[in-house]
Amino acid sequence: MGLLLLLASTLLCGCIQSGIVANEDTSFKISSVTLTIEPAEEVPRNTNVTLRCQTKVLTSGNLALTRKYTIFKENRIVHTKMTESSDDVLYLLPEARVSNNGKYVCQLTIEGETLSSQPKKLKVMGLSKPTLHLNRTYLTEGDMVTATCLAPGETGVFGFYFYDDSVELGDVQTDSNRAQSTLHFTTLGLHRLHCFYTVDNMPVDVKSEESNEVIVTVRGLSIKPVLEISPENNVYEGDPLNISCRVETSGLNSENIEVYLSQDGNSRWLSMGKTNTKHRMTATGPQLTFECMMTMEHLKKSERRNVTVIELFSAPVLTMSPAEVFEDEPMTLTCRSEKVASEKLNRAELSYYLSSNQSFASNGSGVFKVKALKTDHTCIAQARGIRKTSKALKVHPKVAVSVPKISLQNKPILEQPFHVLCQSAVGSFPITYILYSNATKLKETVVHLPNQTALFTVVIYNAKELGSYKCEARNGGKRMQSEELVISAIVPLSRPTLTVLPDLSDISEGDQLNLICAVNGTPPVTFRWYREGDKHPLRITTSAETFKDYEVAVVSKQHSGLYYCEAENRASIMVRSNPVDIDVRMALWKKAMIGGIVFLFILLVVTAGCVLHYKSKRGKRERAPELSVKPSSPKSDDSLTVTLTHGTEVYKSASDAAAFFGDKEGRATNGARGSLASLPADFSNRSSCSIPATV
């Protein structure tokens, strides 16, 4: 087992080492690829040209590399070679031709790595002169000839062209340097033929010089078509015409002859036959052109003749009167041919017909009475089998204007411009609109297009003015007037006044408070009351009056503060009052209660003082109590502080004072502590102990 492991590891190491060596031996880099053209990039025709591809490859080992050389001409592969040699690769162009012209590139590929040379352009100068050969040079009218054009020694893709002087007879495209074409001639006499060729050489073709000239003689045959027309002169519209087409053969075999009679403007022939044909027709103007053509194998001959046709009567003209008419109103249509060949036709022979929704015949006059409708009319004039139609007359009767509607387009605010719209639902343009105020004409405008409007700008300067407006619409002789539009101006609001009831100096707790907001302007008015510091209004209401109040049924100290109101009407201008400072005073009953409490407290303190004074006279000689009241001049809303000082003890309330006197005097006979029964009998006579207090 150990021997096997040793053998396997030896083989593995050997493979790894051999792989490393192989990679090192085949490491390479293509340094350059160069293409050269020898002997030069521009050479004359028939030069032996060599394209040499030289490469430089850098390697790190000694093993041979497989190299693939590819030579391109105008991006098309023209030569490929696989080799392990580093020698130059040659691409030979023996006896170079113009077809070898183009851009060449050499490309080297080694193990997937590719490098290309810079392109080189080869230009070969000169083409061989073409030669022209005909199978025959003497022809009879109608014979065909085969022409052969040769480009000696040239290669590539060719275009061959055959000419009779400057007239091209045909062309052939081929990849051969030889081309044939079958030619025939339509005229007699001598014809000078030549050819030339072009070589397809991207991006442009190269043209050769012209070939040798070959003269071809074409003689005519004693055969011709004959066209006869009767009558040929003084032909009027409606006259019968007899036309014949025949062939004069002068004794030639007529088996293969055919004749065709045709008329210009007619895609089908009128008649045909072997050696002759005839046709009869009615002349129509102003000019007729006929052709008689004969064919015999490849031979074609023809004769043409024109016939001038005199007009029997002119095409009718349809007119209307009056020139402008409204729908369903009567109008007159007149159909008339202005010119009549009086030497040939009596005007009374003309008949007229009107073509529209209905047909109306008129004997000679061509006058039709109809209702005006939106339609196209044409008329027909007819005489001796000749019918002529007029151009279409488009009748567009005017639509009477409808009753206009008058409307207000924005708010009529005093001394500010606003707009009044006047518009009719139907009516032919142009429409004239007139705006009246109290029967007085204000403004006028003309509307020409459907997307235009009659919009009038109006300003009211007097608040008491009540405007009555009407609109009139006109088109042609039609006039329509709108209903009356009554407009009163919206007067913007004045600055509000905020009135407080009751008077500001007499507002006490428990009173009813009314904040009255009043303005001048056009109702309805939206009122809002605010208290400063609050985001939301206290009340919002809309009134048909110019004033409104906000009521607080029972006020308290919490209702004190700054108040204001805002107002707005249809003029959309918000106005605000000046703020009002409201101070809610204490209620009268609270004042009375406080006064009573203070009086009782003072009375109690005075009584206690007198008792102490009395005791002090009885021998104890105690220091008399001292009484003080703060503030010394209290107001109705102020709090009172009454202080009794006796020795080192201080009493600031009625209960403290009562306790003090209870300790001094003991209990009363009925057991009530601090009552007046415990005072001496002569207390009321001791005026020196009485201290008045005023609230």
XYZ file of C-alpha atoms in Angstrom:
695
model
C 0.000 0.000 0.000
C 2.819 2.406 0.872
C 4.555 1.596 -2.424
C 1.406 2.519 -4.352
C 1.085 5.879 -2.564
C 4.720 6.671 -3.294
C 4.271 5.861 -6.977
C 1.111 8.001 -7.250
C 2.751 11.020 -5.640
C 5.762 10.683 -7.915
C 3.565 10.667 -11.017
C 1.547 13.662 -9.787
C 4.641 15.749 -9.109
C 5.970 14.809 -12.515
C 2.766 15.926 -14.226
C 2.720 19.218 -12.376
C 6.354 19.911 -13.258
C 5.832 18.987 -16.903
C 2.786 21.304 -17.042
C 4.827 24.140 -15.630
C 7.533 23.558 -18.190
C 5.005 23.429 -21.036
C 3.463 26.705 -19.967
C 6.849 28.296 -19.752
C 7.811 26.970 -23.231
C 4.623 28.251 -24.931
C 4.530 31.755 -23.378
C 4.479 34.342 -26.214
C 3.505 37.883 -27.237
C 2.641 39.154 -30.765
C 4.684 42.307 -31.034
C 3.823 43.578 -34.549
C 2.197 42.722 -37.909
C 3.270 44.672 -40.999
C 1.848 44.468 -44.545
C 3.764 45.787 -47.563
C 2.852 45.897 -51.292
C 5.638 45.206 -53.794
C 6.841 46.697 -56.050
C 4.574 49.676 -55.130
C 1.079 50.528 -53.946
C 0.268 52.117 -57.342
C 1.255 50.047 -60.395
C 0.291 49.806 -64.078
C -1.857 47.002 -65.435
C -0.139 43.568 -65.931
C 2.357 44.194 -63.085
C 3.157 41.172 -60.875
C 2.227 42.370 -57.367
C 3.281 40.722 -54.078
C 1.629 41.373 -50.717
C 4.183 40.593 -47.954
C 3.040 39.999 -44.353
C 5.852 40.316 -41.774
C 5.332 39.549 -38.071
C 7.359 39.777 -34.863
C 6.489 37.348 -32.058
C 8.239 37.277 -28.656
C 8.456 33.858 -26.934
C 9.898 32.492 -23.668
C 10.408 28.899 -24.875
C 11.718 26.859 -27.772
C 8.552 25.076 -28.874
C 7.163 25.988 -32.331
C 3.924 28.028 -32.457
C 1.098 27.366 -34.924
C 0.431 30.627 -36.764
C -2.656 31.483 -38.811
C -2.260 34.216 -41.426
C -5.388 35.800 -42.979
C -5.352 38.433 -45.721
C -8.462 40.576 -46.191
C -9.533 42.706 -49.155
C -12.233 45.246 -48.278
C -13.125 43.099 -45.191
C -13.435 39.925 -47.295
C -11.011 36.989 -46.861
C -8.903 36.429 -50.000
C -6.058 34.274 -48.590
C -5.441 32.061 -45.512
C -2.302 30.123 -44.448
C -1.429 27.937 -41.412
C 2.304 27.542 -40.619
C 4.769 27.053 -37.744
C 7.412 29.039 -39.573
C 8.247 32.605 -38.675
C 9.065 33.447 -42.311
C 7.160 36.166 -44.175
C 3.870 35.137 -45.795
C 3.433 36.160 -49.439
C 0.190 36.681 -51.394
C 0.824 36.924 -55.159
C -1.239 38.898 -57.699
C 0.261 38.002 -61.114
C -0.532 40.440 -63.923
C -2.604 42.619 -61.639
C -5.857 44.036 -62.929
C -8.121 46.863 -61.863
C -10.311 44.251 -60.196
C -7.449 43.746 -57.696
C -7.763 47.341 -56.477
C -8.727 47.867 -52.847
C -7.602 47.991 -49.194
C -5.714 44.960 -47.867
C -5.064 43.898 -44.238
C -2.944 41.053 -42.846
C -4.053 39.371 -39.598
C -2.015 36.969 -37.405
C -3.695 34.599 -34.913
C -1.822 32.423 -32.373
C -3.724 30.384 -29.802
C -6.615 32.856 -29.743
C -4.480 35.999 -29.637
C -4.930 38.202 -32.735
C -3.190 41.258 -34.147
C -3.844 43.016 -37.504
C -1.664 45.229 -39.654
C -2.440 48.726 -40.830
C -4.458 48.676 -44.104
C -2.628 49.175 -47.385
C -4.327 50.345 -50.596
C -3.437 48.835 -53.975
C -4.218 50.820 -57.107
C -3.787 49.213 -60.541
C -3.859 51.692 -63.393
C -5.454 51.030 -66.807
C -8.077 48.809 -68.446
C -7.854 47.014 -71.769
C -9.773 48.521 -74.673
C -13.030 46.666 -75.379
C -13.796 45.200 -78.789
C -17.246 45.211 -80.463
C -18.405 42.597 -82.986
C -21.803 42.323 -84.822
C -23.123 39.219 -86.550
C -24.374 41.414 -89.424
C -24.052 45.028 -90.497
C -26.650 45.292 -93.305
C -30.238 45.043 -92.097
C -33.730 45.355 -93.442
C -36.280 47.360 -91.491
C -37.465 45.133 -88.588
C -34.375 42.834 -88.531
C -32.455 42.093 -85.294
C -28.657 42.080 -84.835
C -26.469 40.364 -82.165
C -23.701 42.541 -80.688
C -20.746 41.125 -78.658
C -18.535 43.302 -76.422
C -15.254 41.849 -75.057
C -12.934 43.118 -72.257
C -9.665 41.317 -73.176
C -7.678 39.908 -70.240
C -9.829 41.578 -67.549
C -11.309 39.912 -64.472
C -13.970 40.867 -61.978
C -17.632 41.840 -62.141
C -18.518 43.774 -65.308
C -21.178 46.006 -66.689
C -21.290 46.172 -70.538
C -23.093 49.040 -72.320
C -24.102 49.260 -76.023
C -24.639 52.633 -77.702
C -25.896 54.003 -81.033
C -24.008 57.293 -81.066
C -25.221 58.845 -77.769
C -28.353 56.694 -77.433
C -28.076 53.668 -75.145
C -29.450 50.520 -76.764
C -28.959 48.066 -73.873
C -26.730 46.846 -71.028
C -25.598 43.508 -69.576
C -24.281 42.799 -66.024
C -22.020 39.735 -65.745
C -18.919 38.318 -64.036
C -17.533 37.308 -67.449
C -15.360 39.575 -69.569
C -17.666 38.913 -72.546
C -21.300 40.008 -73.094
C -23.896 39.738 -75.889
C -27.048 41.769 -76.576
C -29.744 41.549 -79.281
C -30.457 44.969 -80.832
C -33.031 46.344 -83.233
C -33.403 49.769 -84.876
C -36.490 51.925 -85.276
C -35.072 54.300 -87.860
C -33.608 53.781 -91.302
C -30.141 54.734 -92.500
C -26.686 54.439 -90.933
C -26.117 53.656 -87.237
C -22.700 54.008 -85.520
C -22.401 51.484 -82.690
C -19.807 51.215 -79.898
C -19.547 49.688 -76.421
C -17.620 50.142 -73.160
C -17.503 48.339 -69.827
C -17.091 49.067 -66.122
C -15.403 46.952 -63.455
C -17.078 46.761 -60.065
C -14.439 48.032 -57.675
C -15.765 49.078 -54.260
C -16.734 51.759 -53.540
C -16.830 53.081 -57.151
C -16.795 51.457 -60.579
C -13.894 51.958 -62.984
C -14.882 52.781 -66.573
C -13.015 51.646 -69.668
C -12.474 53.598 -72.859
C -14.907 53.180 -75.752
C -14.563 50.255 -78.141
C -14.079 50.280 -81.875
C -16.971 51.725 -83.905
C -19.118 49.468 -86.133
C -21.456 50.972 -88.771
C -24.820 49.315 -89.385
C -26.985 50.112 -92.429
C -30.770 49.710 -92.155
C -32.880 49.898 -95.316
C -36.622 50.342 -95.377
C -39.445 48.148 -96.713
C -42.099 49.339 -99.199
C -44.828 49.044 -96.575
C -46.585 51.729 -94.539
C -49.799 52.390 -92.578
C -52.363 54.821 -94.009
C -54.785 56.770 -91.727
C -57.840 58.440 -93.282
C -60.441 60.624 -91.446
C -63.669 61.983 -92.928
C -64.547 64.806 -92.582
C -61.177 66.224 -91.626
C -61.962 69.956 -91.633
C -64.785 72.111 -90.210
C -65.728 69.408 -87.737
C -68.219 70.465 -85.053
C -69.082 68.761 -81.823
C -71.693 66.107 -82.528
C -70.657 65.573 -86.154
C -70.089 61.934 -87.205
C -66.476 60.896 -87.932
C -65.379 57.991 -90.158
C -61.824 56.744 -89.497
C -60.026 54.010 -91.443
C -56.603 52.395 -90.870
C -54.995 50.284 -93.631
C -51.565 49.072 -94.900
C -49.958 49.644 -98.274
C -47.764 46.545 -98.903
C -46.518 47.099 -102.473
C -46.869 43.398 -103.205
C -45.177 42.082 -100.009
C -46.488 39.054 -98.191
C -49.185 40.322 -95.783
C -49.648 37.162 -93.724
C -47.857 38.509 -90.633
C -49.281 42.042 -90.830
C -51.729 43.450 -88.229
C -53.160 46.968 -87.938
C -54.447 48.801 -84.824
C -56.522 52.024 -84.657
C -56.314 53.954 -81.364
C -57.161 57.366 -79.913
C -55.043 59.356 -77.457
C -56.509 59.317 -73.970
C -58.154 55.923 -74.552
C -56.324 52.932 -73.079
C -58.043 50.504 -75.488
C -57.736 50.549 -79.255
C -60.797 51.556 -81.274
C -60.495 48.654 -83.710
C -57.974 46.197 -85.228
C -57.624 44.010 -88.316
C -55.239 42.162 -90.603
C -54.537 44.736 -93.280
C -57.279 47.334 -92.608
C -59.853 48.411 -90.025
C -62.559 51.112 -89.684
C -64.321 53.000 -86.884
C -67.256 55.444 -86.716
C -67.796 57.899 -83.818
C -69.270 61.290 -82.824
C -66.833 64.190 -82.689
C -66.184 65.713 -79.255
C -63.831 68.627 -78.699
C -61.654 70.380 -78.596
C -59.107 68.112 -80.353
C -58.914 64.431 -81.280
C -55.681 62.528 -82.014
C -55.743 59.165 -83.790
C -52.979 56.656 -84.528
C -52.847 53.888 -87.136
C -50.151 51.308 -86.267
C -49.037 48.234 -88.243
C -46.829 45.380 -86.968
C -44.961 42.714 -88.948
C -42.770 40.453 -86.802
C -40.251 42.904 -85.206
C -41.262 45.785 -87.476
C -43.584 48.505 -86.187
C -44.792 51.556 -88.158
C -47.451 54.112 -87.360
C -49.154 57.261 -88.616
C -50.801 59.920 -86.408
C -53.310 62.658 -87.261
C -55.076 65.402 -85.286
C -58.648 66.577 -85.803
C -59.682 70.006 -84.488
C -63.273 69.987 -83.245
C -65.205 73.275 -83.165
C -67.198 73.812 -79.958
C -70.949 73.628 -80.521
C -71.687 75.294 -77.178
C -69.566 76.063 -74.153
C -69.740 74.274 -70.835
C -72.504 75.836 -68.741
C -71.841 78.052 -65.743
C -74.107 77.782 -62.707
C -74.664 80.940 -60.649
C -76.882 81.837 -57.691
C -78.684 84.955 -56.573
C -78.680 86.583 -54.155
C -75.052 85.980 -53.331
C -75.877 85.587 -49.621
C -78.978 83.795 -48.465
C -80.225 82.241 -45.235
C -81.339 78.640 -44.839
C -84.736 77.733 -46.355
C -85.079 81.118 -47.991
C -85.868 81.149 -51.740
C -83.004 81.637 -54.169
C -82.456 81.487 -57.924
C -79.977 79.204 -59.723
C -79.158 80.096 -63.322
C -77.518 77.627 -65.741
C -76.218 79.085 -69.008
C -73.782 78.310 -71.829
C -72.246 81.611 -72.829
C -70.958 80.549 -76.266
C -73.074 78.898 -78.954
C -72.004 78.196 -82.583
C -74.941 80.060 -84.049
C -74.087 78.951 -87.610
C -74.649 75.375 -86.499
C -76.999 75.537 -83.466
C -80.012 77.576 -82.394
C -79.807 78.502 -78.685
C -83.410 77.370 -78.287
C -82.235 73.813 -78.954
C -80.279 73.806 -75.663
C -81.850 72.033 -72.708
C -80.690 72.547 -69.122
C -80.925 70.227 -66.151
C -80.162 70.915 -62.517
C -78.549 68.143 -60.553
C -78.881 68.264 -56.772
C -81.359 66.579 -54.452
C -83.922 66.873 -57.211
C -83.662 67.440 -60.959
C -85.455 70.349 -62.563
C -85.713 70.740 -66.336
C -85.988 74.143 -67.935
C -86.734 74.699 -71.586
C -84.015 77.002 -72.761
C -83.966 79.568 -69.969
C -81.987 77.491 -67.436
C -83.503 79.338 -64.463
C -84.393 77.320 -61.333
C -86.213 78.512 -58.205
C -85.144 76.501 -55.161
C -84.877 76.738 -51.389
C -81.508 77.538 -49.940
C -80.022 74.315 -48.543
C -76.462 73.352 -47.743
C -75.599 71.201 -50.758
C -73.626 71.098 -54.028
C -75.418 71.876 -57.278
C -74.364 71.156 -60.854
C -76.180 71.737 -64.111
C -76.092 70.053 -67.506
C -76.478 71.654 -70.933
C -77.517 69.305 -73.744
C -78.050 69.578 -77.511
C -77.738 67.115 -80.428
C -76.447 64.347 -78.197
C -73.739 66.516 -76.647
C -73.887 66.857 -72.851
C -71.705 69.254 -70.884
C -71.634 69.641 -67.101
C -70.885 72.763 -65.141
C -68.483 72.999 -62.248
C -70.062 72.286 -58.889
C -71.597 75.261 -57.131
C -71.246 74.900 -53.375
C -74.182 76.560 -51.658
C -73.555 77.441 -48.048
C -76.636 79.319 -46.886
C -76.123 81.452 -43.843
C -77.613 80.268 -40.583
C -79.632 82.958 -38.840
C -78.203 83.941 -35.507
C -80.024 82.521 -32.491
C -81.154 84.475 -29.432
C -77.923 85.325 -27.610
C -77.366 84.476 -23.973
C -75.934 87.150 -21.736
C -74.025 86.080 -18.637
C -71.791 87.492 -15.954
C -68.297 85.993 -16.041
C -66.923 87.261 -12.719
C -67.983 89.246 -9.635
C -69.137 92.816 -10.316
C -67.120 94.612 -7.627
C -67.543 98.357 -7.298
C -64.961 100.375 -9.298
C -63.316 97.174 -10.556
C -63.633 95.825 -14.130
C -65.746 92.720 -14.672
C -66.755 90.832 -17.825
C -70.083 90.216 -19.520
C -70.270 87.399 -22.103
C -72.652 87.521 -25.044
C -72.967 84.356 -27.138
C -75.361 82.819 -29.659
C -75.525 79.030 -29.910
C -75.919 79.028 -33.720
C -75.355 81.492 -36.501
C -73.070 81.990 -39.491
C -69.989 84.112 -39.040
C -69.225 86.963 -38.840
C -71.579 87.858 -35.989
C -71.755 91.368 -34.578
C -72.496 91.641 -30.849
C -73.638 94.905 -29.221
C -73.904 95.482 -25.451
C -76.546 97.898 -24.138
C -76.928 99.338 -20.631
C -80.328 100.808 -19.822
C -81.007 101.081 -23.581
C -77.717 102.923 -24.150
C -75.183 101.331 -26.487
C -71.940 100.664 -24.619
C -69.700 98.566 -26.846
C -69.643 96.538 -30.084
C -67.469 93.627 -31.256
C -67.386 91.295 -34.279
C -66.718 87.551 -33.948
C -65.246 85.869 -37.035
C -64.290 82.382 -35.803
C -65.936 79.722 -33.604
C -63.165 79.925 -30.988
C -63.677 83.674 -30.521
C -66.055 85.154 -27.929
C -67.823 88.463 -27.414
C -66.494 89.410 -23.984
C -67.256 92.942 -22.835
C -65.421 94.738 -19.996
C -67.670 96.813 -17.728
C -66.982 99.001 -14.647
C -69.620 100.271 -12.156
C -68.617 103.446 -10.280
C -71.781 104.176 -8.321
C -72.843 101.783 -5.558
C -76.480 102.844 -5.942
C -76.447 102.138 -9.678
C -78.574 99.119 -10.665
C -77.433 98.220 -14.205
C -79.815 96.663 -16.715
C -77.817 95.054 -19.556
C -78.896 93.503 -22.846
C -76.996 91.962 -25.742
C -77.852 92.080 -29.432
C -76.489 89.668 -32.074
C -76.534 90.369 -35.818
C -75.465 88.495 -38.956
C -76.665 89.871 -42.210
C -80.170 91.198 -41.846
C -81.001 89.030 -38.828
C -81.073 90.629 -35.364
C -81.771 88.893 -32.066
C -81.718 90.380 -28.556
C -81.005 88.631 -25.277
C -82.968 88.714 -22.054
C -82.248 91.453 -19.533
C -79.374 90.974 -17.115
C -79.613 93.087 -13.949
C -76.301 93.685 -12.218
C -75.732 95.426 -8.891
C -72.180 96.132 -7.801
C -70.700 94.442 -4.775
C -69.429 97.126 -2.388
C -66.267 95.968 -0.569
C -66.535 96.061 3.226
C -65.272 98.926 5.347
C -63.113 98.319 8.403
C -65.286 96.735 11.095
C -66.071 98.421 14.411
C -66.262 96.165 17.452
C -68.712 97.469 20.105
C -68.835 95.985 23.630
C -71.998 95.860 25.772
C -72.031 96.681 28.660
C -69.470 99.468 28.823
C -65.888 98.314 29.217
C -65.645 99.977 32.643
C -68.730 98.195 33.933
C -68.140 94.531 33.125
C -68.350 92.301 36.190
C -68.450 88.611 36.795
C -71.830 87.102 36.039
C -72.815 89.833 33.530
C -73.949 89.104 29.936
C -71.343 90.233 27.380
C -72.112 91.173 23.746
C -69.439 91.878 21.130
C -71.123 93.619 18.178
C -69.179 93.613 14.851
C -70.492 96.142 12.298
C -69.358 97.042 8.752
C -70.479 99.018 5.722
C -70.761 97.126 2.422
C -72.852 94.663 0.430
C -74.318 91.708 2.364
C -74.300 88.802 2.927
C -71.340 89.195 5.286
C -69.387 86.456 7.027
C -68.298 87.485 10.543
C -65.607 85.900 12.691
C -64.748 86.759 16.323
C -61.302 86.041 17.747
C -59.586 86.254 21.101
C -55.876 86.925 20.853
C -53.859 83.826 21.603
C -56.522 81.441 20.255
C -55.947 79.764 16.875
C -59.591 79.190 16.067
C -62.371 81.767 15.880
C -64.843 81.997 18.770
C -67.722 82.117 16.321
C -68.354 82.164 12.542
C -71.661 83.289 11.100
C -73.000 84.669 7.825
C -75.635 87.348 7.976
C -77.810 89.241 5.542
C -77.244 92.285 7.782
C -74.104 94.386 8.041
C -73.730 93.707 11.783
C -73.788 90.703 14.071
C -72.988 90.044 17.708
C -71.159 87.402 19.692
C -72.794 86.789 23.088
C -71.281 85.449 26.301
C -74.201 84.694 28.641
C -72.181 84.711 31.883
C -68.702 86.196 31.993
C -65.955 85.345 34.420
C -62.448 86.522 35.095
C -61.256 83.973 32.471
C -63.009 85.996 29.739
C -60.646 88.915 30.199
C -58.377 89.611 27.204
C -58.032 91.265 23.763
C -60.842 90.634 21.264
C -61.271 91.545 17.574
C -63.536 90.586 14.665
C -63.081 89.947 10.925
C -65.599 90.324 8.103
C -65.747 89.261 4.447
C -68.314 89.478 1.658
C -68.427 88.417 -2.020
C -65.711 90.956 -2.847
C -63.363 88.424 -1.159
C -61.515 91.134 0.779
C -61.006 90.288 4.462
C -61.203 93.268 6.860
C -60.358 93.313 10.611
C -61.390 95.551 13.488
C -59.136 97.153 16.070
C -58.653 94.969 19.163
C -60.696 95.685 22.332
C -59.275 94.997 25.815
C -61.938 93.488 28.099
C -61.303 93.395 31.897
C -63.912 91.437 33.911
C -64.254 92.838 37.491
C -65.253 91.028 40.660
C -68.966 90.526 41.320
C -70.705 92.917 43.826
C -71.794 90.110 46.113
C -68.204 88.967 46.413
C -67.178 92.480 47.344
C -69.915 92.667 49.982
C -68.964 89.327 51.435
C -65.320 90.299 51.685
C -66.308 93.615 53.345
C -68.492 91.791 55.882
C -65.745 89.330 56.754
C -63.253 92.135 57.178
C -65.693 94.086 59.381
C -66.342 91.092 61.611
C -62.646 90.411 61.900
C -61.898 94.029 62.836
C -64.737 94.008 65.335
C -63.362 90.877 66.898
C -59.877 92.303 67.027
C -61.144 95.543 68.594
C -63.060 93.590 71.180
C -60.001 91.535 71.999
C -57.964 94.709 72.329
C -60.416 96.212 74.702
C -60.414 93.116 76.851
C -56.663 93.144 77.034
C -56.710 96.783 77.858
C -59.195 96.138 80.595
C -57.047 93.437 82.079
C -54.018 95.551 81.945
C -55.741 98.127 84.099
C -56.612 95.514 86.620
C -53.057 95.366 87.734
C -51.272 93.037 85.537
C -50.072 95.867 83.470
C -49.852 93.813 80.406
C -48.815 95.501 77.243
C -51.836 96.540 75.179
C -52.274 94.627 71.888
C -51.479 96.445 68.638
C -53.751 96.190 65.559
C -52.598 96.825 61.940
C -54.476 96.592 58.576
C -52.753 96.212 55.137
C -53.187 97.789 52.745
C -54.072 100.909 54.542
C -56.392 102.086 51.670
C -57.825 98.898 50.174
C -59.736 98.781 46.860
C -62.800 96.696 46.181
C -60.919 93.829 44.669
C -57.935 93.830 47.077
C -57.400 91.247 49.832
C -57.056 92.641 53.448
C -54.519 91.487 55.985
C -55.371 92.392 59.652
C -52.652 91.668 62.234
C -53.061 91.679 66.086
C -49.808 91.852 68.081
C -49.770 91.255 71.832
C -46.413 91.004 73.443
C -44.465 88.463 71.505
C -47.555 86.802 69.994
C -48.953 87.664 66.567
C -52.517 86.828 65.321
C -53.452 87.178 61.622
C -56.954 85.715 61.504
C -60.233 85.912 63.401
C -59.876 82.386 64.740
C -56.415 83.173 66.148
C -57.745 86.250 67.853
C -60.645 84.340 69.292
C -58.302 81.736 70.689
C -56.212 84.494 72.203
C -59.151 86.051 73.987
C -60.466 82.665 75.056
C -57.258 82.015 76.892
C -57.492 85.399 78.596
C -61.105 85.398 79.601
C -62.150 81.771 79.914
C -65.484 80.385 78.734
C -68.860 82.202 78.633
C -71.797 81.241 80.768
C -73.462 79.456 77.788
C -70.274 77.537 76.956
C -69.451 79.345 73.637
C -65.793 80.046 73.372
C -64.764 83.501 72.252
C -68.254 84.956 72.476
C -69.038 88.534 73.470
C -70.692 87.327 76.734
C -67.321 86.958 78.352
C -66.527 90.650 77.913
C -66.930 93.089 80.811
C -70.206 94.871 81.141
C -68.740 98.259 80.523
C -66.805 97.195 77.372
C -69.037 99.118 75.076
C -68.364 102.271 77.021
C -64.665 102.094 76.550
C -64.322 104.179 73.496
C -60.592 104.302 73.739
C -60.493 100.653 72.702
C -62.627 101.170 69.574
C -60.682 101.107 66.293
C -62.642 101.896 63.128
C -61.863 100.034 59.841
C -63.004 101.133 56.386
C -63.143 98.925 53.257
